[in-house]
Amino acid sequence: MADQIEGECYAMALGKLVQTFCQVNDENAAAPAVGESVYRIWCDVPPISVNDFAVRLEKYFRCSPVCFVVATAYMTRLQSTHPFIFRTQNAHKLLLGVLVIAAKFSEDTVCSQTHYARCGGIEGAELNAIEATTLALLQFSCFVSDVELRMSHLVLSNVDRATLAVPSKRVS
């Protein structure tokens, strides 16, 4: 029961983090425009928030809370190496991609690719492309050091404070 509550909290925190990364780019006029993405993860915005999508994935992925900490490490790497990839139009697929990779890398037992695709509301072939693209963006580096794991845990634990500190563009 405690793992389930912790997992849901981590899922919501990861969703908020991704949403914040996207909000910064969506509001930043200096961010390069991204049309049809070469990363093949551009799409219409689904009718579910990133936070709700993260909670949905936590519910159906059957992964441990550590999976969300590892996924946070991957998101942080992507933010530092490809900051402009985070947009509202691809947030759900980025989240799905990093969470699938995190589950496969950190869990002892994993679900089928079809299961993960159904949880994300897409076809298996599309998930394969998202996963391959996400791995390439991560430079196929899935190992998360102890230091990186601890930092990611701190990020998730303090995401509400951190997201309040991110300046947003105000419309007057």
PDB file of C-alpha atoms in Angstrom:
ATOM      1  CA  MET A   1       0.000   0.000   0.000  1.00  0.00           C
ATOM      2  CA  ALA A   2       2.798   2.446   0.889  1.00  0.00           C
ATOM      3  CA  ASP A   3       4.566   1.720  -2.425  1.00  0.00           C
ATOM      4  CA  GLN A   4       1.339   2.431  -4.302  1.00  0.00           C
ATOM      5  CA  ILE A   5       0.892   5.803  -2.578  1.00  0.00           C
ATOM      6  CA  GLU A   6       4.574   6.648  -3.058  1.00  0.00           C
ATOM      7  CA  GLY A   7       4.404   5.612  -6.724  1.00  0.00           C
ATOM      8  CA  GLU A   8       1.377   7.809  -7.367  1.00  0.00           C
ATOM      9  CA  CYS A   9       3.085  10.771  -5.656  1.00  0.00           C
ATOM     10  CA  TYR A  10       6.193  10.240  -7.781  1.00  0.00           C
ATOM     11  CA  ALA A  11       4.055   9.953 -10.912  1.00  0.00           C
ATOM     12  CA  MET A  12       2.313  13.249 -10.160  1.00  0.00           C
ATOM     13  CA  ALA A  13       5.652  14.918  -9.398  1.00  0.00           C
ATOM     14  CA  LEU A  14       7.194  13.637 -12.642  1.00  0.00           C
ATOM     15  CA  GLY A  15       4.130  14.867 -14.540  1.00  0.00           C
ATOM     16  CA  LYS A  16       4.525  18.321 -12.981  1.00  0.00           C
ATOM     17  CA  LEU A  17       8.213  18.376 -13.852  1.00  0.00           C
ATOM     18  CA  VAL A  18       7.553  17.510 -17.510  1.00  0.00           C
ATOM     19  CA  GLN A  19       4.731  20.038 -17.641  1.00  0.00           C
ATOM     20  CA  THR A  20       7.081  22.727 -16.296  1.00  0.00           C
ATOM     21  CA  PHE A  21       9.775  21.901 -18.874  1.00  0.00           C
ATOM     22  CA  CYS A  22       7.138  22.185 -21.617  1.00  0.00           C
ATOM     23  CA  GLN A  23       5.615  25.375 -20.261  1.00  0.00           C
ATOM     24  CA  VAL A  24       8.977  27.125 -20.323  1.00  0.00           C
ATOM     25  CA  ASN A  25       9.487  26.231 -23.996  1.00  0.00           C
ATOM     26  CA  ASP A  26       5.879  26.855 -25.025  1.00  0.00           C
ATOM     27  CA  GLU A  27       6.060  30.374 -23.551  1.00  0.00           C
ATOM     28  CA  ASN A  28       9.595  31.131 -24.714  1.00  0.00           C
ATOM     29  CA  ALA A  29       9.505  33.000 -27.996  1.00  0.00           C
ATOM     30  CA  ALA A  30      13.253  32.392 -28.355  1.00  0.00           C
ATOM     31  CA  ALA A  31      12.795  28.622 -28.374  1.00  0.00           C
ATOM     32  CA  PRO A  32      13.174  27.287 -31.906  1.00  0.00           C
ATOM     33  CA  ALA A  33       9.943  26.283 -33.560  1.00  0.00           C
ATOM     34  CA  VAL A  34       9.574  22.554 -33.858  1.00  0.00           C
ATOM     35  CA  GLY A  35       7.361  21.479 -36.717  1.00  0.00           C
ATOM     36  CA  GLU A  36       7.112  17.881 -37.808  1.00  0.00           C
ATOM     37  CA  SER A  37       9.629  16.416 -35.403  1.00  0.00           C
ATOM     38  CA  VAL A  38      12.538  14.381 -36.645  1.00  0.00           C
ATOM     39  CA  TYR A  39      12.142  12.581 -33.344  1.00  0.00           C
ATOM     40  CA  ARG A  40       8.762  11.205 -34.486  1.00  0.00           C
ATOM     41  CA  ILE A  41       7.143  12.060 -31.193  1.00  0.00           C
ATOM     42  CA  TRP A  42       5.188  15.151 -32.217  1.00  0.00           C
ATOM     43  CA  CYS A  43       1.424  14.816 -31.998  1.00  0.00           C
ATOM     44  CA  ASP A  44      -1.826  16.544 -31.238  1.00  0.00           C
ATOM     45  CA  VAL A  45      -2.190  17.141 -27.532  1.00  0.00           C
ATOM     46  CA  PRO A  46      -4.170  14.257 -26.014  1.00  0.00           C
ATOM     47  CA  PRO A  47      -7.322  15.087 -24.037  1.00  0.00           C
ATOM     48  CA  ILE A  48      -5.611  14.115 -20.760  1.00  0.00           C
ATOM     49  CA  SER A  49      -3.212  16.266 -18.766  1.00  0.00           C
ATOM     50  CA  VAL A  50       0.419  15.203 -18.425  1.00  0.00           C
ATOM     51  CA  ASN A  51      -0.151  14.752 -14.681  1.00  0.00           C
ATOM     52  CA  ASP A  52      -3.171  12.502 -15.213  1.00  0.00           C
ATOM     53  CA  PHE A  53      -1.273  10.597 -17.902  1.00  0.00           C
ATOM     54  CA  ALA A  54       1.629   9.997 -15.501  1.00  0.00           C
ATOM     55  CA  VAL A  55      -0.773   8.705 -12.844  1.00  0.00           C
ATOM     56  CA  ARG A  56      -2.441   6.476 -15.451  1.00  0.00           C
ATOM     57  CA  LEU A  57       0.928   5.006 -16.426  1.00  0.00           C
ATOM     58  CA  GLU A  58       1.806   4.430 -12.768  1.00  0.00           C
ATOM     59  CA  LYS A  59      -1.474   2.603 -12.240  1.00  0.00           C
ATOM     60  CA  TYR A  60      -1.161   0.277 -15.225  1.00  0.00           C
ATOM     61  CA  PHE A  61       2.604  -0.156 -15.673  1.00  0.00           C
ATOM     62  CA  ARG A  62       2.894  -2.087 -12.412  1.00  0.00           C
ATOM     63  CA  CYS A  63       6.361  -0.680 -11.755  1.00  0.00           C
ATOM     64  CA  SER A  64       8.023   0.313  -8.505  1.00  0.00           C
ATOM     65  CA  PRO A  65       8.409   3.926  -7.368  1.00  0.00           C
ATOM     66  CA  VAL A  66      12.120   3.669  -8.222  1.00  0.00           C
ATOM     67  CA  CYS A  67      11.099   3.500 -11.880  1.00  0.00           C
ATOM     68  CA  PHE A  68       9.821   7.088 -11.629  1.00  0.00           C
ATOM     69  CA  VAL A  69      13.057   8.218 -10.011  1.00  0.00           C
ATOM     70  CA  VAL A  70      15.035   6.639 -12.876  1.00  0.00           C
ATOM     71  CA  ALA A  71      12.637   8.225 -15.394  1.00  0.00           C
ATOM     72  CA  THR A  72      13.260  11.592 -13.713  1.00  0.00           C
ATOM     73  CA  ALA A  73      16.998  11.099 -14.201  1.00  0.00           C
ATOM     74  CA  TYR A  74      16.361  10.480 -17.906  1.00  0.00           C
ATOM     75  CA  MET A  75      14.104  13.552 -18.187  1.00  0.00           C
ATOM     76  CA  THR A  76      16.752  15.678 -16.481  1.00  0.00           C
ATOM     77  CA  ARG A  77      19.370  14.417 -18.951  1.00  0.00           C
ATOM     78  CA  LEU A  78      17.079  15.240 -21.863  1.00  0.00           C
ATOM     79  CA  GLN A  79      16.443  18.699 -20.433  1.00  0.00           C
ATOM     80  CA  SER A  80      20.163  19.373 -20.216  1.00  0.00           C
ATOM     81  CA  THR A  81      21.090  17.984 -23.653  1.00  0.00           C
ATOM     82  CA  HIS A  82      17.946  18.762 -25.696  1.00  0.00           C
ATOM     83  CA  PRO A  83      16.093  21.493 -23.771  1.00  0.00           C
ATOM     84  CA  PHE A  84      13.893  22.591 -26.661  1.00  0.00           C
ATOM     85  CA  ILE A  85      12.435  19.142 -27.287  1.00  0.00           C
ATOM     86  CA  PHE A  86       9.995  19.622 -24.422  1.00  0.00           C
ATOM     87  CA  ARG A  87       6.726  20.928 -25.864  1.00  0.00           C
ATOM     88  CA  THR A  88       3.103  20.365 -24.995  1.00  0.00           C
ATOM     89  CA  GLN A  89       2.713  18.487 -28.291  1.00  0.00           C
ATOM     90  CA  ASN A  90       5.167  15.760 -27.293  1.00  0.00           C
ATOM     91  CA  ALA A  91       5.111  15.698 -23.489  1.00  0.00           C
ATOM     92  CA  HIS A  92       2.960  12.573 -23.273  1.00  0.00           C
ATOM     93  CA  LYS A  93       5.131  10.596 -25.659  1.00  0.00           C
ATOM     94  CA  LEU A  94       8.361  11.739 -24.020  1.00  0.00           C
ATOM     95  CA  LEU A  95       6.965  10.673 -20.676  1.00  0.00           C
ATOM     96  CA  LEU A  96       5.855   7.323 -22.067  1.00  0.00           C
ATOM     97  CA  GLY A  97       9.228   6.747 -23.733  1.00  0.00           C
ATOM     98  CA  VAL A  98      11.337   7.470 -20.658  1.00  0.00           C
ATOM     99  CA  LEU A  99       9.040   5.491 -18.392  1.00  0.00           C
ATOM    100  CA  VAL A 100       9.149   2.409 -20.629  1.00  0.00           C
ATOM    101  CA  ILE A 101      12.946   2.593 -20.760  1.00  0.00           C
ATOM    102  CA  ALA A 102      13.139   3.148 -16.992  1.00  0.00           C
ATOM    103  CA  ALA A 103      10.859   0.168 -16.341  1.00  0.00           C
ATOM    104  CA  LYS A 104      12.856  -2.098 -18.622  1.00  0.00           C
ATOM    105  CA  PHE A 105      16.149  -0.981 -17.125  1.00  0.00           C
ATOM    106  CA  SER A 106      15.253  -0.892 -13.436  1.00  0.00           C
ATOM    107  CA  GLU A 107      12.558  -3.530 -12.902  1.00  0.00           C
ATOM    108  CA  ASP A 108      13.179  -7.242 -12.377  1.00  0.00           C
ATOM    109  CA  THR A 109       9.945  -8.151 -14.143  1.00  0.00           C
ATOM    110  CA  VAL A 110       8.638  -6.158 -17.084  1.00  0.00           C
ATOM    111  CA  CYS A 111       5.432  -6.221 -19.071  1.00  0.00           C
ATOM    112  CA  SER A 112       5.134  -6.813 -22.798  1.00  0.00           C
ATOM    113  CA  GLN A 113       5.630  -4.005 -25.293  1.00  0.00           C
ATOM    114  CA  THR A 114       1.973  -4.399 -26.259  1.00  0.00           C
ATOM    115  CA  HIS A 115       0.958  -3.821 -22.644  1.00  0.00           C
ATOM    116  CA  TYR A 116       3.023  -0.634 -22.387  1.00  0.00           C
ATOM    117  CA  ALA A 117       1.639   0.608 -25.710  1.00  0.00           C
ATOM    118  CA  ARG A 118      -1.953   0.023 -24.576  1.00  0.00           C
ATOM    119  CA  CYS A 119      -1.265   1.879 -21.325  1.00  0.00           C
ATOM    120  CA  GLY A 120      -0.023   4.822 -23.388  1.00  0.00           C
ATOM    121  CA  GLY A 121      -2.982   4.650 -25.778  1.00  0.00           C
ATOM    122  CA  ILE A 122      -0.868   3.965 -28.868  1.00  0.00           C
ATOM    123  CA  GLU A 123       0.069   1.080 -31.144  1.00  0.00           C
ATOM    124  CA  GLY A 124       3.101  -1.112 -30.479  1.00  0.00           C
ATOM    125  CA  ALA A 125       4.908   0.042 -33.620  1.00  0.00           C
ATOM    126  CA  GLU A 126       4.624   3.671 -32.523  1.00  0.00           C
ATOM    127  CA  LEU A 127       5.943   2.795 -29.061  1.00  0.00           C
ATOM    128  CA  ASN A 128       8.887   1.017 -30.688  1.00  0.00           C
ATOM    129  CA  ALA A 129       9.712   4.208 -32.602  1.00  0.00           C
ATOM    130  CA  ILE A 130       9.311   6.385 -29.491  1.00  0.00           C
ATOM    131  CA  GLU A 131      11.505   4.077 -27.449  1.00  0.00           C
ATOM    132  CA  ALA A 132      14.230   3.960 -30.109  1.00  0.00           C
ATOM    133  CA  THR A 133      14.138   7.733 -30.500  1.00  0.00           C
ATOM    134  CA  THR A 134      14.251   8.318 -26.751  1.00  0.00           C
ATOM    135  CA  LEU A 135      17.174   5.922 -26.388  1.00  0.00           C
ATOM    136  CA  ALA A 136      19.011   7.788 -29.148  1.00  0.00           C
ATOM    137  CA  LEU A 137      18.336  11.112 -27.393  1.00  0.00           C
ATOM    138  CA  LEU A 138      19.753   9.568 -24.216  1.00  0.00           C
ATOM    139  CA  GLN A 139      22.742   8.387 -26.267  1.00  0.00           C
ATOM    140  CA  PHE A 140      21.805   4.833 -25.257  1.00  0.00           C
ATOM    141  CA  SER A 141      23.015   5.546 -21.736  1.00  0.00           C
ATOM    142  CA  CYS A 142      20.521   3.952 -19.362  1.00  0.00           C
ATOM    143  CA  PHE A 143      22.717   3.513 -16.311  1.00  0.00           C
ATOM    144  CA  VAL A 144      21.828   5.901 -13.492  1.00  0.00           C
ATOM    145  CA  SER A 145      24.547   6.457 -10.908  1.00  0.00           C
ATOM    146  CA  ASP A 146      23.827   6.555  -7.202  1.00  0.00           C
ATOM    147  CA  VAL A 147      24.415  10.312  -7.160  1.00  0.00           C
ATOM    148  CA  GLU A 148      22.075  10.854 -10.107  1.00  0.00           C
ATOM    149  CA  LEU A 149      19.453   8.630  -8.471  1.00  0.00           C
ATOM    150  CA  ARG A 150      19.639  10.625  -5.226  1.00  0.00           C
ATOM    151  CA  MET A 151      19.426  13.926  -7.094  1.00  0.00           C
ATOM    152  CA  SER A 152      16.399  12.710  -9.046  1.00  0.00           C
ATOM    153  CA  HIS A 153      14.740  11.616  -5.815  1.00  0.00           C
ATOM    154  CA  LEU A 154      15.343  15.109  -4.399  1.00  0.00           C
ATOM    155  CA  VAL A 155      13.897  16.676  -7.545  1.00  0.00           C
ATOM    156  CA  LEU A 156      10.725  14.590  -7.243  1.00  0.00           C
ATOM    157  CA  SER A 157      10.470  15.253  -3.516  1.00  0.00           C
ATOM    158  CA  ASN A 158      10.734  19.012  -4.048  1.00  0.00           C
ATOM    159  CA  VAL A 159       9.047  19.460  -7.416  1.00  0.00           C
ATOM    160  CA  ASP A 160       6.366  21.771  -6.049  1.00  0.00           C
ATOM    161  CA  ARG A 161       8.985  24.184  -4.707  1.00  0.00           C
ATOM    162  CA  ALA A 162      11.081  23.885  -7.861  1.00  0.00           C
ATOM    163  CA  THR A 163       8.192  24.507 -10.248  1.00  0.00           C
ATOM    164  CA  LEU A 164       7.198  27.616  -8.284  1.00  0.00           C
ATOM    165  CA  ALA A 165      10.709  28.985  -8.858  1.00  0.00           C
ATOM    166  CA  VAL A 166      10.518  28.642 -12.660  1.00  0.00           C
ATOM    167  CA  PRO A 167       9.717  32.049 -14.136  1.00  0.00           C
ATOM    168  CA  SER A 168       6.728  32.040 -16.405  1.00  0.00           C
ATOM    169  CA  LYS A 169       5.685  34.587 -18.963  1.00  0.00           C
ATOM    170  CA  ARG A 170       2.803  36.624 -17.585  1.00  0.00           C
ATOM    171  CA  VAL A 171       0.166  38.095 -19.860  1.00  0.00           C
ATOM    172  CA  SER A 172      -0.818  41.568 -18.656  1.00  0.00           C
TER     173      SER A 172
END
